[in-house]
């Protein structure tokens, strides 16, 4: 028998989450962000569910080629633009739109031979200080692009650093309004508005957090295109302030395995490498075919205090001991009927329908759902289910 681990990709969840993004976008068009191989889900695995989007946003030419090969004829956007001048040939050939965030990318365009003028999005660094032209250089970059015969349309884009940030509740203790703009977001939006004032072109600012929280109430954040990524995959962009269920999101990936052994452990015995876990009373332990070489985080705690949640036969229990390369151990106390072959859901949806949000596992491990889903190892096969 093959090793019993797989990542189920839930078509219905992807469709639901895309519909949530579309509803939140209140009329703006929706880029489905499928960079990083669709956040670890596999571009081919999510394509059918996400092709109801208005476009696909991704990182490199290979991903763009894959989306075209799957039959997509609509817009594709390279979120970081071209990495070298040769990428422009692929953009011409595949009709791919691209972000322009630094001067060299404009020079490459000026030297590019093409019969098809390009659709580009000029990026403003509105305060995140990652990519984009400074406000003072933005208009000159726009004018230079506008003068190029290689350029047809110019969209206007920026990225928000703190769209997931909490807004301090008022001193009166009033409960926080998730739709109020955090000050840093307000500042970035102001800078974007000032730098783009009177420039024509479509605007795009919002990732998942900004789409869910601000797109409906703040037209300036909504713009003409929103760029949701993480929410499509069912992870809440502002966990733990709001869980995925609060945003109406469903897990698009279920990482499932099985018990491959059970152990009866006497009180005071240790479990796993380093003997970091010791049982306080006699307990039954299940050994799961999943480890850090599958993308499960090694740092996920399995102590007697805060421990990482896991589902066995759909019942919530916890990790015990350290995560090994190929295995981890779980407490079978809450699941007395569990046996070798019992289903283990590391995150996502169990066969019973019980859900363990990836965000809860990530929080226990001190990281985000983003990192866990992107880290699914190639040795874990994906299976697309309706
Ligand atoms: C990754 C990315 C997004 C999507 O962000 P999420 O937080 O996953 O919604 C949007 N825009 C840009 C520029 C990105 O790089």
XYZ file of C-alpha atoms and ligand atoms in Angstrom:
401
model
C 0.000 0.000 0.000
C 1.160 3.534 -0.624
C 1.829 5.857 2.264
C -1.603 7.064 3.347
C -1.106 10.831 3.168
C -2.785 13.151 0.696
C -3.969 16.714 0.288
C -7.573 16.921 -0.826
C -8.371 20.017 -2.866
C -12.014 20.955 -2.376
C -13.584 22.409 -5.509
C -16.751 23.424 -3.661
C -14.750 25.353 -1.071
C -12.746 27.202 -3.729
C -15.979 28.154 -5.503
C -17.533 29.314 -2.243
C -14.476 31.374 -1.319
C -14.276 32.989 -4.752
C -17.955 33.887 -4.444
C -17.185 35.464 -1.046
C -14.422 37.515 -2.657
C -16.714 38.607 -5.462
C -19.434 39.620 -3.027
C -16.947 41.547 -0.873
C -15.512 43.247 -3.961
C -18.895 44.915 -4.576
C -18.563 45.177 -8.319
C -14.785 45.430 -8.685
C -13.206 42.771 -10.872
C -11.414 39.908 -9.165
C -7.920 38.612 -9.811
C -7.591 35.111 -8.399
C -4.050 35.095 -7.014
C -2.478 31.725 -7.859
C 1.194 32.473 -7.211
C 3.325 29.855 -5.421
C 1.520 27.092 -7.313
C -1.818 28.354 -6.041
C -0.534 28.632 -2.470
C 0.560 25.008 -2.555
C -2.768 23.677 -3.856
C -1.558 23.215 -7.451
C -2.573 25.555 -10.268
C -4.101 22.698 -12.265
C -6.019 21.520 -9.194
C -7.688 24.888 -8.552
C -8.145 26.067 -12.129
C -11.638 24.718 -12.787
C -12.991 26.173 -9.559
C -11.293 29.555 -9.974
C -11.870 30.154 -13.677
C -15.007 32.081 -12.687
C -12.614 34.887 -11.666
C -11.964 37.811 -14.030
C -8.240 37.151 -14.200
C -5.343 35.225 -12.714
C -2.517 37.009 -10.907
C 0.736 35.153 -10.435
C 4.481 35.517 -10.283
C 6.350 34.101 -13.205
C 6.155 33.183 -16.831
C 6.061 29.443 -16.136
C 2.871 29.900 -14.085
C 1.389 32.102 -16.811
C 2.174 29.429 -19.399
C 0.475 26.839 -17.225
C -2.703 28.926 -16.922
C -2.786 29.539 -20.691
C -2.229 25.803 -21.309
C -5.238 25.048 -19.110
C -7.310 27.071 -21.586
C -7.542 30.500 -19.938
C -7.984 33.296 -22.497
C -8.703 36.142 -20.093
C -6.334 38.505 -18.277
C -3.189 37.273 -16.548
C -1.075 39.621 -14.433
C 2.553 39.192 -13.374
C 2.438 40.672 -9.867
C 6.140 41.531 -9.743
C 6.456 42.178 -13.457
C 9.337 40.945 -15.567
C 12.470 39.633 -13.905
C 14.512 40.215 -17.049
C 14.054 41.590 -20.566
C 13.385 38.135 -22.001
C 10.203 37.826 -19.941
C 8.749 40.511 -22.224
C 8.834 38.083 -25.157
C 6.690 35.694 -23.155
C 4.330 38.538 -22.207
C 3.909 39.386 -25.895
C 3.478 35.749 -26.894
C 1.052 34.853 -24.095
C -0.708 38.238 -23.873
C 0.240 38.669 -20.233
C -0.151 41.965 -18.369
C 2.687 42.932 -16.073
C 3.496 45.192 -13.175
C 6.209 47.825 -13.667
C 7.811 48.713 -10.360
C 11.322 49.944 -11.208
C 13.081 51.936 -13.903
C 14.881 49.028 -15.606
C 11.559 47.423 -16.431
C 10.638 50.549 -18.394
C 13.978 50.488 -20.238
C 13.425 46.834 -21.188
C 10.009 47.779 -22.580
C 11.464 50.677 -24.539
C 13.894 48.257 -26.215
C 11.316 45.490 -26.691
C 10.249 44.600 -30.239
C 6.582 43.719 -30.326
C 3.589 44.132 -32.605
C 1.238 43.884 -29.634
C 1.412 46.828 -27.255
C 1.391 45.779 -23.609
C -1.047 46.334 -20.775
C 1.000 47.258 -17.726
C 0.246 48.215 -14.117
C 2.518 50.907 -12.707
C 3.276 50.238 -9.061
C 3.472 52.907 -6.397
C 5.450 52.394 -3.209
C 2.842 53.950 -0.954
C 4.624 53.037 2.262
C 5.301 49.322 2.446
C 8.780 49.913 1.007
C 8.946 46.636 -0.840
C 8.189 47.293 -4.529
C 7.221 50.369 -6.483
C 8.151 53.895 -7.481
C 8.318 56.514 -4.775
C 5.452 59.017 -4.934
C 7.793 61.738 -6.226
C 8.942 59.542 -9.151
C 5.560 58.057 -10.010
C 4.217 60.622 -12.452
C 7.462 60.753 -14.440
C 7.397 56.958 -14.741
C 3.790 57.135 -15.948
C 4.648 59.764 -18.575
C 7.601 57.726 -19.800
C 5.434 54.589 -20.131
C 2.661 56.542 -21.807
C 5.098 57.754 -24.460
C 6.223 54.221 -25.407
C 4.699 52.619 -28.501
C 5.195 49.262 -26.695
C 2.639 50.282 -24.072
C -1.067 50.348 -24.633
C -2.887 50.702 -21.306
C -1.462 51.685 -17.913
C -3.175 50.533 -14.727
C -2.265 51.897 -11.302
C -1.397 49.592 -8.447
C -0.095 49.554 -4.891
C 0.068 47.073 -2.008
C -1.000 47.577 1.595
C 1.257 46.542 4.468
C -1.339 46.474 7.253
C -4.695 45.563 5.751
C -4.995 42.803 8.373
C -4.134 45.100 11.290
C -6.426 45.568 14.236
C -7.915 48.982 14.860
C -7.669 49.968 18.503
C -10.997 49.824 20.211
C -11.987 53.242 21.485
C -11.151 54.151 25.071
C -14.867 53.721 25.800
C -14.225 50.029 25.235
C -16.503 49.943 22.196
C -16.010 46.783 20.206
C -13.731 47.125 17.236
C -15.237 47.820 13.823
C -13.466 45.474 11.396
C -14.357 47.823 8.526
C -12.633 50.895 9.989
C -9.351 51.736 8.209
C -6.235 51.225 10.343
C -4.175 54.457 10.292
C -1.395 52.912 8.191
C -3.912 51.802 5.557
C -5.495 55.244 5.500
C -2.052 56.793 5.007
C -1.142 54.455 2.136
C -4.493 55.038 0.432
C -4.029 58.813 0.746
C -0.596 58.590 -0.843
C -1.977 56.425 -3.652
C -4.803 58.878 -4.302
C -2.411 61.824 -4.341
C 0.117 60.145 -6.647
C -2.531 58.923 -9.090
C -4.791 62.002 -9.044
C -6.064 62.749 -12.553
C -4.201 59.836 -14.090
C -6.447 57.598 -16.198
C -6.340 53.835 -15.751
C -7.722 51.059 -13.610
C -6.793 50.992 -9.916
C -5.906 47.995 -7.759
C -4.955 48.032 -4.075
C -6.701 45.254 -2.167
C -5.415 41.839 -1.096
C -7.710 39.429 0.777
C -7.701 41.351 4.054
C -8.461 44.660 2.347
C -11.103 43.068 0.123
C -12.959 41.473 3.020
C -12.673 44.395 5.399
C -12.710 47.549 3.299
C -13.770 46.973 -0.309
C -17.493 47.389 0.313
C -17.224 50.411 2.595
C -14.230 52.213 1.030
C -14.368 52.690 -2.769
C -10.819 54.060 -2.722
C -9.552 50.705 -1.395
C -11.859 48.698 -3.653
C -10.583 50.248 -6.874
C -11.353 48.502 -10.162
C -9.637 45.182 -9.424
C -9.148 43.352 -6.141
C -6.379 40.771 -5.673
C -7.494 38.120 -3.188
C -5.180 35.183 -2.555
C -5.316 33.593 0.881
C -9.077 33.894 1.301
C -9.661 31.809 -1.833
C -7.920 28.959 -0.056
C -10.084 29.295 3.042
C -7.677 30.896 5.486
C -8.689 34.058 7.322
C -6.351 36.971 6.543
C -6.872 38.474 9.990
C -6.903 35.406 12.216
C -7.300 35.366 15.207
C -9.371 38.577 15.161
C -11.709 36.736 12.788
C -11.663 33.040 11.991
C -12.342 31.643 8.541
C -15.918 30.736 9.484
C -16.623 34.344 10.514
C -15.729 35.423 6.951
C -17.742 32.561 5.439
C -14.629 30.803 4.137
C -14.203 27.049 3.798
C -10.912 25.129 3.764
C -9.780 24.438 0.212
C -7.126 21.959 1.328
C -7.477 19.054 3.731
C -4.203 17.440 4.706
C -5.201 13.915 5.629
C -3.299 10.844 6.729
C -3.886 7.803 8.913
C -2.652 6.174 12.091
C 0.065 3.670 11.250
C 0.664 2.521 14.843
C -0.747 2.863 18.345
C 1.195 2.733 21.618
C 0.084 2.309 25.215
C 2.292 4.581 27.246
C 2.680 4.297 31.008
C 2.683 7.352 33.267
C 6.011 9.174 33.195
C 7.070 7.723 29.822
C 8.428 9.977 27.073
C 7.259 10.220 23.442
C 9.389 11.158 20.451
C 12.815 12.699 19.816
C 14.381 14.533 22.682
C 11.845 13.015 25.095
C 10.304 16.452 25.351
C 6.849 15.072 26.169
C 6.184 12.977 29.258
C 2.814 11.419 30.004
C 1.250 12.459 33.283
C -0.901 9.322 33.372
C -1.215 6.155 31.315
C -2.306 7.128 27.819
C -2.813 5.789 24.326
C -0.786 7.410 21.574
C -1.408 7.260 17.831
C 1.443 7.529 15.328
C 0.521 9.423 12.144
C 2.132 9.144 8.709
C 2.918 12.861 8.463
C 6.055 14.748 9.342
C 8.019 17.841 8.521
C 9.142 16.361 5.211
C 5.481 16.544 4.200
C 5.362 20.238 5.006
C 3.917 19.901 8.500
C 5.722 22.423 10.738
C 8.374 20.832 12.922
C 7.966 23.603 15.482
C 4.306 22.696 16.129
C 4.228 22.106 19.892
C 3.174 18.782 21.394
C 3.462 19.461 25.068
C 1.295 19.039 28.117
C 0.517 22.755 27.975
C -0.315 24.466 24.701
C -0.467 21.757 22.066
C -1.269 21.775 18.374
C -4.810 20.637 17.475
C -5.443 17.678 15.162
C -8.523 15.597 14.235
C -8.617 11.796 14.589
C -11.763 10.303 13.039
C -13.051 13.870 13.049
C -12.529 14.241 16.816
C -10.332 17.049 18.043
C -7.231 16.030 19.970
C -3.627 17.211 20.193
C -0.062 16.534 19.155
C 2.296 14.936 21.656
C 6.070 15.155 21.453
C 8.196 16.473 18.614
C 7.276 16.227 14.964
C 9.674 13.835 13.176
C 10.565 13.903 9.491
C 7.921 11.325 8.504
C 5.755 10.868 11.598
C 4.105 12.628 14.452
C 2.240 11.410 17.529
C -1.222 12.289 18.810
C -3.134 11.762 22.038
C -5.886 9.168 21.498
C -7.555 9.935 24.847
C -10.551 11.730 23.278
C -10.891 9.004 20.586
C -10.903 5.626 22.390
C -12.156 3.802 19.299
C -9.206 4.909 17.138
C -7.082 2.180 15.577
C -4.422 1.694 12.927
C -5.985 3.052 9.734
C -8.095 5.691 11.491
C -8.322 8.942 9.544
C -6.196 11.843 10.747
C -6.886 15.380 9.540
C -3.880 17.627 10.093
C -5.903 20.606 8.835
C -9.020 21.142 6.767
C -12.142 19.018 6.638
C -12.478 15.488 8.014
C -14.682 12.902 6.292
C -17.191 13.466 9.104
C -17.442 17.129 8.075
C -15.600 18.387 11.169
C -13.287 21.272 10.299
C -9.883 22.133 11.748
C -8.972 25.564 10.330
C -5.384 25.707 9.045
C -5.126 29.020 10.904
C -5.412 27.252 14.267
C -2.588 24.854 13.434
C -0.505 27.755 12.140
C -1.150 29.828 15.258
C -0.024 26.940 17.477
C 3.179 26.725 15.412
C 3.735 30.489 15.537
C 3.129 31.072 11.840
C 0.355 31.731 9.321
C -1.907 29.558 7.204
C -0.066 31.005 4.185
C 3.197 29.325 5.146
C 1.662 25.946 5.934
C -0.289 25.622 2.698
C 2.621 26.806 0.566
C 4.882 24.277 2.295
C 2.904 21.197 1.202
C 5.715 18.944 0.033
C 5.711 17.514 -3.485
C 5.691 14.024 -1.954
C 2.158 14.682 -0.666
C -0.110 14.001 -3.651
C -3.123 16.237 -4.237
C -6.529 14.881 -5.146
C -9.209 17.207 -6.468
C -12.664 16.448 -5.052
C -16.007 18.042 -5.994
C 0.276 37.767 -2.787
C -0.270 39.047 -3.231
C -1.631 39.313 -3.113
C -2.584 38.375 -2.410
O -2.441 38.538 -1.027
P -3.350 37.717 0.006
O -2.981 38.274 1.324
O -2.967 36.283 -0.139
O -4.750 37.963 -0.385
C -2.111 40.513 -3.627
N -1.272 41.381 -4.213
C 0.046 41.172 -4.331
C 0.912 42.180 -4.967
C 0.595 40.002 -3.838
O 1.916 39.792 -3.938
